[in-house]
Amino acid sequence: YRWYGEQFGNTYFQTFDRVLLDPACSGLGTLHKNPEILSWWTPAYCDRLSQTQQSLLISAIKSLRPGGVMTYSTCTLTPQENEAVIDFALQNYPVEVEEINLSGIKSWPGLTSYEGQHFHPDLSKTIRLYPFDRISEGFYVARLRKTDTMKAPSPERQKKPRKVGFLSRTTSPVKKYLDYLSGRFEIPDSILENFAYTLKNDIFFASKDFHQFLFYGKPLQVGLPLAHTMTQAAKLNTTGAQILGEFVQKHLVELDDLKTLEKFINRDGLDILVDNSGQFVVKYKECGIGYGIAENGRLKSQFPKAEWPFELSESE
């Protein structure tokens, strides 16, 4: 939406089952790649950000249905922008903190005190990721569940809903691109018919439930990117390959082991022969991972580039 986030809580009061709040922050967890942060960072700046983060958090909690779950995350390490914000929510709103289990990733419990300030003991269920534990960014994550209903906001004059021009599987101009994808990868029509589509330069797909959703502002994006369009064909992107991967029956490569998967997602050279040209969906243990293209008879990874290498380990 081209909106301020603070508007959602009243406009969509107790509407959503899930909310992801990733607010603007001071970014101290990214100092290794953004050292210029130290030229303007001050404690007062963090305090101002914390007030904005609290306002966004209030809006997010209001927009959650009772029983709904919100994830709060930042790429900074200051308690003012992390534990203090969540502590504010616990003290003033019907939410509780839930445990987060990140198997295979070293994490630290959230702070329950800092420089004489004490936070709710459940803040230990939130997690901190530090860049000195592995080659990564510093990060903070909290998972909150709404435990009760809230008092509805005062009625305001509501804008009329906007119409979003969703397309179906058989509606032009998206039809020819979906026909191509269905033919190349043998994706059953019964699967493609389950989504609503929008089309710009890329095709986006979303749940058909969005037909009933009331849009009071102009959405920046509805759903997830499926494919990039060309003149007569379309190319699945990584999200499309991941979501539709389990239904792909043709032009498919199944990775054999974790080491090969690690090479694929790090865009390293692969010793995988492919017979045909063009795009292939890549899976690991029946899960869609991404896609590759045939180059000189071998599969070349097209997994999105990352700033740091992925390190994988088998889950216990």
PDB file of C-alpha atoms in Angstrom:
ATOM      1  CA  TYR A   1       0.000   0.000   0.000  1.00  0.00           C
ATOM      2  CA  ARG A   2       1.059   3.592  -0.563  1.00  0.00           C
ATOM      3  CA  TRP A   3       0.047   4.250   3.027  1.00  0.00           C
ATOM      4  CA  TYR A   4       1.534   4.998   6.385  1.00  0.00           C
ATOM      5  CA  GLY A   5       1.670   1.771   8.379  1.00  0.00           C
ATOM      6  CA  GLU A   6      -0.053   3.457  11.307  1.00  0.00           C
ATOM      7  CA  GLN A   7      -3.298   3.523   9.269  1.00  0.00           C
ATOM      8  CA  PHE A   8      -3.754  -0.228   9.002  1.00  0.00           C
ATOM      9  CA  GLY A   9      -4.787  -0.879  12.610  1.00  0.00           C
ATOM     10  CA  ASN A  10      -7.970   1.179  12.418  1.00  0.00           C
ATOM     11  CA  THR A  11      -8.840   0.553   8.762  1.00  0.00           C
ATOM     12  CA  TYR A  12      -8.344  -3.216   8.995  1.00  0.00           C
ATOM     13  CA  PHE A  13      -9.211  -3.642  12.665  1.00  0.00           C
ATOM     14  CA  GLN A  14      -8.838  -7.298  13.737  1.00  0.00           C
ATOM     15  CA  THR A  15      -8.722  -8.511  10.131  1.00  0.00           C
ATOM     16  CA  PHE A  16      -5.476 -10.439   9.633  1.00  0.00           C
ATOM     17  CA  ASP A  17      -4.325 -13.859  10.842  1.00  0.00           C
ATOM     18  CA  ARG A  18      -0.641 -13.054  10.284  1.00  0.00           C
ATOM     19  CA  VAL A  19       1.322  -9.799  10.270  1.00  0.00           C
ATOM     20  CA  LEU A  20       5.014  -9.264   9.538  1.00  0.00           C
ATOM     21  CA  LEU A  21       6.345  -5.985  10.947  1.00  0.00           C
ATOM     22  CA  ASP A  22       9.871  -5.176   9.774  1.00  0.00           C
ATOM     23  CA  PRO A  23      10.107  -1.464  10.610  1.00  0.00           C
ATOM     24  CA  ALA A  24      12.783   1.027   9.684  1.00  0.00           C
ATOM     25  CA  CYS A  25      15.634   0.758  12.183  1.00  0.00           C
ATOM     26  CA  SER A  26      19.132   2.088  12.836  1.00  0.00           C
ATOM     27  CA  GLY A  27      20.675  -0.913  11.048  1.00  0.00           C
ATOM     28  CA  LEU A  28      23.543  -1.543  13.465  1.00  0.00           C
ATOM     29  CA  GLY A  29      23.449  -5.214  12.544  1.00  0.00           C
ATOM     30  CA  THR A  30      24.707  -4.290   9.072  1.00  0.00           C
ATOM     31  CA  LEU A  31      27.785  -2.259  10.066  1.00  0.00           C
ATOM     32  CA  HIS A  32      30.117  -4.656   8.264  1.00  0.00           C
ATOM     33  CA  LYS A  33      28.626  -3.612   4.916  1.00  0.00           C
ATOM     34  CA  ASN A  34      27.324  -0.140   5.867  1.00  0.00           C
ATOM     35  CA  PRO A  35      30.062   1.446   8.043  1.00  0.00           C
ATOM     36  CA  GLU A  36      28.739   4.914   7.204  1.00  0.00           C
ATOM     37  CA  ILE A  37      26.011   4.280   9.802  1.00  0.00           C
ATOM     38  CA  LEU A  38      28.495   5.329  12.485  1.00  0.00           C
ATOM     39  CA  SER A  39      28.743   8.803  10.930  1.00  0.00           C
ATOM     40  CA  TRP A  40      25.121   9.644  11.782  1.00  0.00           C
ATOM     41  CA  TRP A  41      24.082   7.172  14.484  1.00  0.00           C
ATOM     42  CA  THR A  42      23.184   8.659  17.877  1.00  0.00           C
ATOM     43  CA  PRO A  43      21.223   7.357  20.889  1.00  0.00           C
ATOM     44  CA  ALA A  44      18.680  10.142  20.319  1.00  0.00           C
ATOM     45  CA  TYR A  45      18.107   8.882  16.780  1.00  0.00           C
ATOM     46  CA  CYS A  46      17.401   5.397  18.150  1.00  0.00           C
ATOM     47  CA  ASP A  47      14.925   6.859  20.616  1.00  0.00           C
ATOM     48  CA  ARG A  48      13.045   8.589  17.791  1.00  0.00           C
ATOM     49  CA  LEU A  49      12.987   5.369  15.786  1.00  0.00           C
ATOM     50  CA  SER A  50      11.704   3.504  18.825  1.00  0.00           C
ATOM     51  CA  GLN A  51       8.678   5.807  19.010  1.00  0.00           C
ATOM     52  CA  THR A  52       7.870   5.147  15.353  1.00  0.00           C
ATOM     53  CA  GLN A  53       8.336   1.413  15.880  1.00  0.00           C
ATOM     54  CA  GLN A  54       5.923   1.498  18.821  1.00  0.00           C
ATOM     55  CA  SER A  55       3.305   3.276  16.706  1.00  0.00           C
ATOM     56  CA  LEU A  56       3.659   0.683  13.955  1.00  0.00           C
ATOM     57  CA  LEU A  57       3.479  -2.109  16.517  1.00  0.00           C
ATOM     58  CA  ILE A  58       0.212  -0.730  17.931  1.00  0.00           C
ATOM     59  CA  SER A  59      -1.241  -0.615  14.423  1.00  0.00           C
ATOM     60  CA  ALA A  60      -0.092  -4.174  13.717  1.00  0.00           C
ATOM     61  CA  ILE A  61      -1.624  -5.519  16.938  1.00  0.00           C
ATOM     62  CA  LYS A  62      -4.926  -3.774  16.221  1.00  0.00           C
ATOM     63  CA  SER A  63      -5.037  -5.314  12.753  1.00  0.00           C
ATOM     64  CA  LEU A  64      -4.558  -8.856  14.118  1.00  0.00           C
ATOM     65  CA  ARG A  65      -7.496 -11.101  14.868  1.00  0.00           C
ATOM     66  CA  PRO A  66      -7.567 -12.622  18.368  1.00  0.00           C
ATOM     67  CA  GLY A  67      -5.338 -15.678  18.113  1.00  0.00           C
ATOM     68  CA  GLY A  68      -3.393 -14.136  15.231  1.00  0.00           C
ATOM     69  CA  VAL A  69       0.397 -14.094  15.138  1.00  0.00           C
ATOM     70  CA  MET A  70       2.771 -11.231  14.439  1.00  0.00           C
ATOM     71  CA  THR A  71       6.496 -11.411  13.752  1.00  0.00           C
ATOM     72  CA  TYR A  72       8.546  -8.337  14.636  1.00  0.00           C
ATOM     73  CA  SER A  73      12.056  -8.126  13.197  1.00  0.00           C
ATOM     74  CA  THR A  74      14.871  -5.618  12.822  1.00  0.00           C
ATOM     75  CA  CYS A  75      18.457  -5.659  11.558  1.00  0.00           C
ATOM     76  CA  THR A  76      19.693  -3.663  14.529  1.00  0.00           C
ATOM     77  CA  LEU A  77      20.953  -4.662  17.981  1.00  0.00           C
ATOM     78  CA  THR A  78      19.896  -1.731  20.182  1.00  0.00           C
ATOM     79  CA  PRO A  79      17.523  -2.692  23.030  1.00  0.00           C
ATOM     80  CA  GLN A  80      15.571   0.561  22.484  1.00  0.00           C
ATOM     81  CA  GLU A  81      14.439  -0.688  19.073  1.00  0.00           C
ATOM     82  CA  ASN A  82      13.966  -4.321  20.043  1.00  0.00           C
ATOM     83  CA  GLU A  83      13.248  -5.541  23.578  1.00  0.00           C
ATOM     84  CA  ALA A  84      11.959  -2.157  24.762  1.00  0.00           C
ATOM     85  CA  VAL A  85       9.435  -2.042  21.907  1.00  0.00           C
ATOM     86  CA  ILE A  86       8.158  -5.569  22.608  1.00  0.00           C
ATOM     87  CA  ASP A  87       8.097  -4.885  26.359  1.00  0.00           C
ATOM     88  CA  PHE A  88       5.870  -1.881  25.638  1.00  0.00           C
ATOM     89  CA  ALA A  89       3.449  -4.157  23.772  1.00  0.00           C
ATOM     90  CA  LEU A  90       3.376  -6.752  26.561  1.00  0.00           C
ATOM     91  CA  GLN A  91       2.650  -4.085  29.162  1.00  0.00           C
ATOM     92  CA  ASN A  92      -0.162  -2.404  27.235  1.00  0.00           C
ATOM     93  CA  TYR A  93      -1.823  -4.817  24.792  1.00  0.00           C
ATOM     94  CA  PRO A  94      -3.299  -8.344  24.811  1.00  0.00           C
ATOM     95  CA  VAL A  95      -0.306 -10.178  23.360  1.00  0.00           C
ATOM     96  CA  GLU A  96       2.100 -12.835  24.576  1.00  0.00           C
ATOM     97  CA  VAL A  97       5.543 -13.891  23.396  1.00  0.00           C
ATOM     98  CA  GLU A  98       5.966 -17.314  21.804  1.00  0.00           C
ATOM     99  CA  GLU A  99       9.129 -19.390  21.529  1.00  0.00           C
ATOM    100  CA  ILE A 100      11.106 -19.300  18.280  1.00  0.00           C
ATOM    101  CA  ASN A 101      13.027 -22.396  17.228  1.00  0.00           C
ATOM    102  CA  LEU A 102      15.645 -21.877  14.522  1.00  0.00           C
ATOM    103  CA  SER A 103      17.190 -25.303  14.080  1.00  0.00           C
ATOM    104  CA  GLY A 104      20.813 -25.211  12.953  1.00  0.00           C
ATOM    105  CA  ILE A 105      21.293 -21.473  13.591  1.00  0.00           C
ATOM    106  CA  LYS A 106      23.020 -20.205  16.724  1.00  0.00           C
ATOM    107  CA  SER A 107      20.871 -17.595  18.439  1.00  0.00           C
ATOM    108  CA  TRP A 108      20.824 -15.799  21.775  1.00  0.00           C
ATOM    109  CA  PRO A 109      17.841 -15.065  24.022  1.00  0.00           C
ATOM    110  CA  GLY A 110      16.463 -11.555  24.059  1.00  0.00           C
ATOM    111  CA  LEU A 111      17.558  -9.275  26.882  1.00  0.00           C
ATOM    112  CA  THR A 112      15.490  -9.085  30.064  1.00  0.00           C
ATOM    113  CA  SER A 113      17.490  -6.149  31.436  1.00  0.00           C
ATOM    114  CA  TYR A 114      19.864  -3.533  30.098  1.00  0.00           C
ATOM    115  CA  GLU A 115      21.720  -0.758  31.931  1.00  0.00           C
ATOM    116  CA  GLY A 116      19.334  -0.793  34.879  1.00  0.00           C
ATOM    117  CA  GLN A 117      16.163  -1.111  32.785  1.00  0.00           C
ATOM    118  CA  HIS A 118      14.198  -4.324  33.348  1.00  0.00           C
ATOM    119  CA  PHE A 119      12.005  -5.931  30.695  1.00  0.00           C
ATOM    120  CA  HIS A 120       9.260  -8.552  30.882  1.00  0.00           C
ATOM    121  CA  PRO A 121      10.846 -11.973  31.616  1.00  0.00           C
ATOM    122  CA  ASP A 122       9.220 -13.444  28.501  1.00  0.00           C
ATOM    123  CA  LEU A 123      11.576 -11.311  26.406  1.00  0.00           C
ATOM    124  CA  SER A 124      14.003 -14.223  26.829  1.00  0.00           C
ATOM    125  CA  LYS A 125      11.811 -16.082  24.287  1.00  0.00           C
ATOM    126  CA  THR A 126      12.719 -13.547  21.607  1.00  0.00           C
ATOM    127  CA  ILE A 127      15.995 -14.111  19.784  1.00  0.00           C
ATOM    128  CA  ARG A 128      19.097 -12.204  18.807  1.00  0.00           C
ATOM    129  CA  LEU A 129      21.455 -13.193  15.985  1.00  0.00           C
ATOM    130  CA  TYR A 130      24.970 -11.810  16.209  1.00  0.00           C
ATOM    131  CA  PRO A 131      27.333 -11.394  13.239  1.00  0.00           C
ATOM    132  CA  PHE A 132      30.282 -12.706  15.266  1.00  0.00           C
ATOM    133  CA  ASP A 133      28.663 -16.162  15.468  1.00  0.00           C
ATOM    134  CA  ARG A 134      28.648 -16.656  11.706  1.00  0.00           C
ATOM    135  CA  ILE A 135      29.133 -14.630   8.529  1.00  0.00           C
ATOM    136  CA  SER A 136      25.792 -12.848   8.576  1.00  0.00           C
ATOM    137  CA  GLU A 137      24.006  -9.723   9.733  1.00  0.00           C
ATOM    138  CA  GLY A 138      22.896  -8.931  13.254  1.00  0.00           C
ATOM    139  CA  PHE A 139      19.176  -9.477  13.696  1.00  0.00           C
ATOM    140  CA  TYR A 140      16.372  -9.482  16.258  1.00  0.00           C
ATOM    141  CA  VAL A 141      13.115 -11.445  16.010  1.00  0.00           C
ATOM    142  CA  ALA A 142      10.046 -11.643  18.260  1.00  0.00           C
ATOM    143  CA  ARG A 143       6.890 -13.700  17.732  1.00  0.00           C
ATOM    144  CA  LEU A 144       3.714 -12.387  19.369  1.00  0.00           C
ATOM    145  CA  ARG A 145       0.267 -13.941  19.596  1.00  0.00           C
ATOM    146  CA  LYS A 146      -2.822 -11.817  20.227  1.00  0.00           C
ATOM    147  CA  THR A 147      -4.680 -13.277  23.190  1.00  0.00           C
ATOM    148  CA  ASP A 148      -7.907 -11.268  23.330  1.00  0.00           C
ATOM    149  CA  THR A 149     -10.128  -8.879  21.438  1.00  0.00           C
ATOM    150  CA  MET A 150      -9.637  -5.124  21.681  1.00  0.00           C
ATOM    151  CA  LYS A 151     -12.005  -2.193  21.814  1.00  0.00           C
ATOM    152  CA  ALA A 152     -12.956  -1.178  18.289  1.00  0.00           C
ATOM    153  CA  PRO A 153     -11.743   2.250  17.156  1.00  0.00           C
ATOM    154  CA  SER A 154     -14.195   5.090  16.771  1.00  0.00           C
ATOM    155  CA  PRO A 155     -15.997   4.883  13.429  1.00  0.00           C
ATOM    156  CA  GLU A 156     -14.483   7.148  10.837  1.00  0.00           C
ATOM    157  CA  ARG A 157     -15.628   8.175   7.426  1.00  0.00           C
ATOM    158  CA  GLN A 158     -14.411   5.287   5.311  1.00  0.00           C
ATOM    159  CA  LYS A 159     -13.150   5.616   1.781  1.00  0.00           C
ATOM    160  CA  LYS A 160     -14.839   3.577  -0.881  1.00  0.00           C
ATOM    161  CA  PRO A 161     -12.948   0.381  -1.693  1.00  0.00           C
ATOM    162  CA  ARG A 162     -10.740   0.386  -4.770  1.00  0.00           C
ATOM    163  CA  LYS A 163     -11.139  -2.215  -7.472  1.00  0.00           C
ATOM    164  CA  VAL A 164      -8.116  -4.386  -8.225  1.00  0.00           C
ATOM    165  CA  GLY A 165      -8.215  -5.970 -11.673  1.00  0.00           C
ATOM    166  CA  PHE A 166      -7.489  -9.596 -10.876  1.00  0.00           C
ATOM    167  CA  LEU A 167      -7.203 -12.041 -13.758  1.00  0.00           C
ATOM    168  CA  SER A 168      -8.170 -15.700 -13.806  1.00  0.00           C
ATOM    169  CA  ARG A 169      -6.257 -18.621 -15.321  1.00  0.00           C
ATOM    170  CA  THR A 170      -8.160 -18.230 -18.603  1.00  0.00           C
ATOM    171  CA  THR A 171      -8.213 -14.423 -18.854  1.00  0.00           C
ATOM    172  CA  SER A 172      -6.103 -12.609 -21.445  1.00  0.00           C
ATOM    173  CA  PRO A 173      -3.390 -11.424 -21.437  1.00  0.00           C
ATOM    174  CA  VAL A 174      -2.172 -13.723 -18.635  1.00  0.00           C
ATOM    175  CA  LYS A 175      -3.626 -16.846 -20.275  1.00  0.00           C
ATOM    176  CA  LYS A 176      -0.928 -17.298 -22.934  1.00  0.00           C
ATOM    177  CA  TYR A 177       1.848 -17.099 -20.357  1.00  0.00           C
ATOM    178  CA  LEU A 178       0.178 -19.615 -18.062  1.00  0.00           C
ATOM    179  CA  ASP A 179      -0.427 -21.856 -21.075  1.00  0.00           C
ATOM    180  CA  TYR A 180       3.301 -21.766 -21.762  1.00  0.00           C
ATOM    181  CA  LEU A 181       4.264 -22.571 -18.155  1.00  0.00           C
ATOM    182  CA  SER A 182       1.680 -25.335 -17.957  1.00  0.00           C
ATOM    183  CA  GLY A 183       3.016 -26.877 -21.156  1.00  0.00           C
ATOM    184  CA  ARG A 184       6.722 -26.640 -20.380  1.00  0.00           C
ATOM    185  CA  PHE A 185       6.518 -27.899 -16.807  1.00  0.00           C
ATOM    186  CA  GLU A 186       3.306 -29.965 -17.051  1.00  0.00           C
ATOM    187  CA  ILE A 187       1.724 -28.116 -14.143  1.00  0.00           C
ATOM    188  CA  PRO A 188      -1.908 -29.290 -13.853  1.00  0.00           C
ATOM    189  CA  ASP A 189      -4.519 -26.679 -14.741  1.00  0.00           C
ATOM    190  CA  SER A 190      -6.327 -27.546 -11.516  1.00  0.00           C
ATOM    191  CA  ILE A 191      -3.388 -25.989  -9.649  1.00  0.00           C
ATOM    192  CA  LEU A 192      -3.100 -22.839 -11.761  1.00  0.00           C
ATOM    193  CA  GLU A 193      -6.858 -22.268 -11.455  1.00  0.00           C
ATOM    194  CA  ASN A 194      -6.463 -21.891  -7.680  1.00  0.00           C
ATOM    195  CA  PHE A 195      -4.908 -18.430  -7.939  1.00  0.00           C
ATOM    196  CA  ALA A 196      -5.825 -14.859  -8.822  1.00  0.00           C
ATOM    197  CA  TYR A 197      -3.323 -13.049 -11.038  1.00  0.00           C
ATOM    198  CA  THR A 198      -2.139  -9.540 -11.801  1.00  0.00           C
ATOM    199  CA  LEU A 199       0.140  -8.637 -14.685  1.00  0.00           C
ATOM    200  CA  LYS A 200       2.609  -5.832 -15.285  1.00  0.00           C
ATOM    201  CA  ASN A 201       6.015  -6.810 -16.633  1.00  0.00           C
ATOM    202  CA  ASP A 202       5.814  -9.738 -14.243  1.00  0.00           C
ATOM    203  CA  ILE A 203       2.967 -12.054 -13.322  1.00  0.00           C
ATOM    204  CA  PHE A 204       1.967 -12.016  -9.655  1.00  0.00           C
ATOM    205  CA  PHE A 205      -0.239 -14.656  -8.082  1.00  0.00           C
ATOM    206  CA  ALA A 206      -2.292 -14.656  -4.914  1.00  0.00           C
ATOM    207  CA  SER A 207      -5.059 -16.548  -3.177  1.00  0.00           C
ATOM    208  CA  LYS A 208      -8.445 -16.272  -4.883  1.00  0.00           C
ATOM    209  CA  ASP A 209      -9.733 -15.032  -1.520  1.00  0.00           C
ATOM    210  CA  PHE A 210      -8.378 -11.614  -2.513  1.00  0.00           C
ATOM    211  CA  HIS A 211     -11.420 -11.233  -4.764  1.00  0.00           C
ATOM    212  CA  GLN A 212     -13.401 -10.554  -1.564  1.00  0.00           C
ATOM    213  CA  PHE A 213     -10.762  -8.395   0.123  1.00  0.00           C
ATOM    214  CA  LEU A 214     -11.541  -4.679   0.426  1.00  0.00           C
ATOM    215  CA  PHE A 215      -8.704  -2.466  -0.793  1.00  0.00           C
ATOM    216  CA  TYR A 216      -8.975   1.069   0.594  1.00  0.00           C
ATOM    217  CA  GLY A 217      -5.631   2.193  -0.796  1.00  0.00           C
ATOM    218  CA  LYS A 218      -3.542   1.470  -3.860  1.00  0.00           C
ATOM    219  CA  PRO A 219      -1.604  -1.748  -3.256  1.00  0.00           C
ATOM    220  CA  LEU A 220       2.044  -1.717  -4.259  1.00  0.00           C
ATOM    221  CA  GLN A 221       1.867  -5.460  -4.803  1.00  0.00           C
ATOM    222  CA  VAL A 222      -0.717  -8.184  -4.253  1.00  0.00           C
ATOM    223  CA  GLY A 223       0.578 -11.693  -3.789  1.00  0.00           C
ATOM    224  CA  LEU A 224       3.955 -13.028  -4.855  1.00  0.00           C
ATOM    225  CA  PRO A 225       5.918 -12.832  -8.113  1.00  0.00           C
ATOM    226  CA  LEU A 226       5.348 -15.911 -10.263  1.00  0.00           C
ATOM    227  CA  ALA A 227       7.114 -15.317 -13.571  1.00  0.00           C
ATOM    228  CA  HIS A 228       8.690 -12.755 -15.865  1.00  0.00           C
ATOM    229  CA  THR A 229       6.942 -12.301 -19.191  1.00  0.00           C
ATOM    230  CA  MET A 230       8.593 -12.364 -22.604  1.00  0.00           C
ATOM    231  CA  THR A 231       7.047 -11.920 -26.045  1.00  0.00           C
ATOM    232  CA  GLN A 232       5.338 -15.296 -26.258  1.00  0.00           C
ATOM    233  CA  ALA A 233       6.777 -17.152 -23.273  1.00  0.00           C
ATOM    234  CA  ALA A 234       7.320 -16.693 -19.553  1.00  0.00           C
ATOM    235  CA  LYS A 235      10.133 -17.558 -17.160  1.00  0.00           C
ATOM    236  CA  LEU A 236       9.382 -18.751 -13.641  1.00  0.00           C
ATOM    237  CA  ASN A 237      11.184 -16.816 -10.953  1.00  0.00           C
ATOM    238  CA  THR A 238      12.481 -18.314  -7.710  1.00  0.00           C
ATOM    239  CA  THR A 239       9.252 -17.754  -5.774  1.00  0.00           C
ATOM    240  CA  GLY A 240       7.178 -19.318  -8.530  1.00  0.00           C
ATOM    241  CA  ALA A 241       9.484 -22.341  -8.657  1.00  0.00           C
ATOM    242  CA  GLN A 242       9.337 -22.742  -4.883  1.00  0.00           C
ATOM    243  CA  ILE A 243       5.552 -22.580  -4.597  1.00  0.00           C
ATOM    244  CA  LEU A 244       4.693 -24.563  -7.719  1.00  0.00           C
ATOM    245  CA  GLY A 245       7.694 -26.897  -7.553  1.00  0.00           C
ATOM    246  CA  GLU A 246       5.801 -29.794  -5.992  1.00  0.00           C
ATOM    247  CA  PHE A 247       3.404 -29.835  -8.969  1.00  0.00           C
ATOM    248  CA  VAL A 248       6.048 -29.698 -11.718  1.00  0.00           C
ATOM    249  CA  GLN A 249       6.298 -32.932 -13.709  1.00  0.00           C
ATOM    250  CA  LYS A 250       8.596 -32.000 -16.611  1.00  0.00           C
ATOM    251  CA  HIS A 251      11.898 -30.116 -17.022  1.00  0.00           C
ATOM    252  CA  LEU A 252      12.652 -30.913 -13.417  1.00  0.00           C
ATOM    253  CA  VAL A 253      15.958 -31.580 -11.625  1.00  0.00           C
ATOM    254  CA  GLU A 254      15.992 -33.283  -8.225  1.00  0.00           C
ATOM    255  CA  LEU A 255      19.154 -32.597  -6.203  1.00  0.00           C
ATOM    256  CA  ASP A 256      20.627 -35.713  -4.614  1.00  0.00           C
ATOM    257  CA  ASP A 257      22.358 -34.469  -1.484  1.00  0.00           C
ATOM    258  CA  LEU A 258      22.892 -31.517   0.839  1.00  0.00           C
ATOM    259  CA  LYS A 259      26.292 -30.656  -0.622  1.00  0.00           C
ATOM    260  CA  THR A 260      24.793 -30.256  -4.089  1.00  0.00           C
ATOM    261  CA  LEU A 261      21.990 -28.141  -2.632  1.00  0.00           C
ATOM    262  CA  GLU A 262      24.566 -25.891  -0.960  1.00  0.00           C
ATOM    263  CA  LYS A 263      26.369 -25.473  -4.284  1.00  0.00           C
ATOM    264  CA  PHE A 264      23.101 -24.627  -6.011  1.00  0.00           C
ATOM    265  CA  ILE A 265      22.020 -21.890  -3.602  1.00  0.00           C
ATOM    266  CA  ASN A 266      25.548 -20.417  -3.576  1.00  0.00           C
ATOM    267  CA  ARG A 267      25.566 -20.397  -7.398  1.00  0.00           C
ATOM    268  CA  ASP A 268      28.661 -22.599  -7.535  1.00  0.00           C
ATOM    269  CA  GLY A 269      29.419 -24.803 -10.525  1.00  0.00           C
ATOM    270  CA  LEU A 270      27.225 -27.910 -10.757  1.00  0.00           C
ATOM    271  CA  ASP A 271      28.087 -31.269 -12.270  1.00  0.00           C
ATOM    272  CA  ILE A 272      24.510 -31.908 -13.401  1.00  0.00           C
ATOM    273  CA  LEU A 273      23.862 -32.846 -17.022  1.00  0.00           C
ATOM    274  CA  VAL A 274      20.617 -31.778 -18.711  1.00  0.00           C
ATOM    275  CA  ASP A 275      19.396 -32.865 -22.132  1.00  0.00           C
ATOM    276  CA  ASN A 276      17.354 -29.875 -23.262  1.00  0.00           C
ATOM    277  CA  SER A 277      17.782 -26.123 -23.348  1.00  0.00           C
ATOM    278  CA  GLY A 278      15.873 -23.526 -21.363  1.00  0.00           C
ATOM    279  CA  GLN A 279      14.663 -23.395 -17.802  1.00  0.00           C
ATOM    280  CA  PHE A 280      14.485 -26.217 -15.234  1.00  0.00           C
ATOM    281  CA  VAL A 281      12.774 -26.252 -11.845  1.00  0.00           C
ATOM    282  CA  VAL A 282      15.084 -27.510  -9.089  1.00  0.00           C
ATOM    283  CA  LYS A 283      13.856 -29.506  -6.088  1.00  0.00           C
ATOM    284  CA  TYR A 284      15.394 -31.061  -3.000  1.00  0.00           C
ATOM    285  CA  LYS A 285      13.517 -33.737  -1.063  1.00  0.00           C
ATOM    286  CA  GLU A 286      10.339 -32.924  -3.017  1.00  0.00           C
ATOM    287  CA  CYS A 287      10.570 -29.232  -2.060  1.00  0.00           C
ATOM    288  CA  GLY A 288      10.866 -26.530  -4.727  1.00  0.00           C
ATOM    289  CA  ILE A 289      14.142 -24.627  -4.259  1.00  0.00           C
ATOM    290  CA  GLY A 290      14.469 -22.454  -7.353  1.00  0.00           C
ATOM    291  CA  TYR A 291      15.398 -22.798 -10.978  1.00  0.00           C
ATOM    292  CA  GLY A 292      18.391 -23.202 -13.249  1.00  0.00           C
ATOM    293  CA  ILE A 293      19.059 -22.886 -16.954  1.00  0.00           C
ATOM    294  CA  ALA A 294      20.787 -25.254 -19.343  1.00  0.00           C
ATOM    295  CA  GLU A 295      24.206 -24.006 -20.440  1.00  0.00           C
ATOM    296  CA  ASN A 296      26.411 -26.214 -22.633  1.00  0.00           C
ATOM    297  CA  GLY A 297      24.544 -29.299 -21.503  1.00  0.00           C
ATOM    298  CA  ARG A 298      24.872 -28.576 -17.786  1.00  0.00           C
ATOM    299  CA  LEU A 299      22.590 -26.978 -15.235  1.00  0.00           C
ATOM    300  CA  LYS A 300      23.556 -23.459 -14.161  1.00  0.00           C
ATOM    301  CA  SER A 301      22.038 -22.159 -10.935  1.00  0.00           C
ATOM    302  CA  GLN A 302      19.924 -18.999 -11.062  1.00  0.00           C
ATOM    303  CA  PHE A 303      19.334 -18.827  -7.313  1.00  0.00           C
ATOM    304  CA  PRO A 304      19.267 -15.175  -6.131  1.00  0.00           C
ATOM    305  CA  LYS A 305      22.702 -13.851  -5.240  1.00  0.00           C
ATOM    306  CA  ALA A 306      23.376 -13.324  -1.548  1.00  0.00           C
ATOM    307  CA  GLU A 307      25.958 -11.124   0.147  1.00  0.00           C
ATOM    308  CA  TRP A 308      27.128 -14.027   2.301  1.00  0.00           C
ATOM    309  CA  PRO A 309      27.525 -17.731   1.447  1.00  0.00           C
ATOM    310  CA  PHE A 310      24.905 -20.159   2.677  1.00  0.00           C
ATOM    311  CA  GLU A 311      26.097 -22.902   5.039  1.00  0.00           C
ATOM    312  CA  LEU A 312      23.727 -25.852   5.332  1.00  0.00           C
ATOM    313  CA  SER A 313      23.521 -28.705   7.833  1.00  0.00           C
ATOM    314  CA  GLU A 314      21.146 -31.617   8.245  1.00  0.00           C
ATOM    315  CA  SER A 315      18.408 -30.955  10.806  1.00  0.00           C
ATOM    316  CA  GLU A 316      18.334 -33.234  13.803  1.00  0.00           C
TER     317      GLU A 316
END
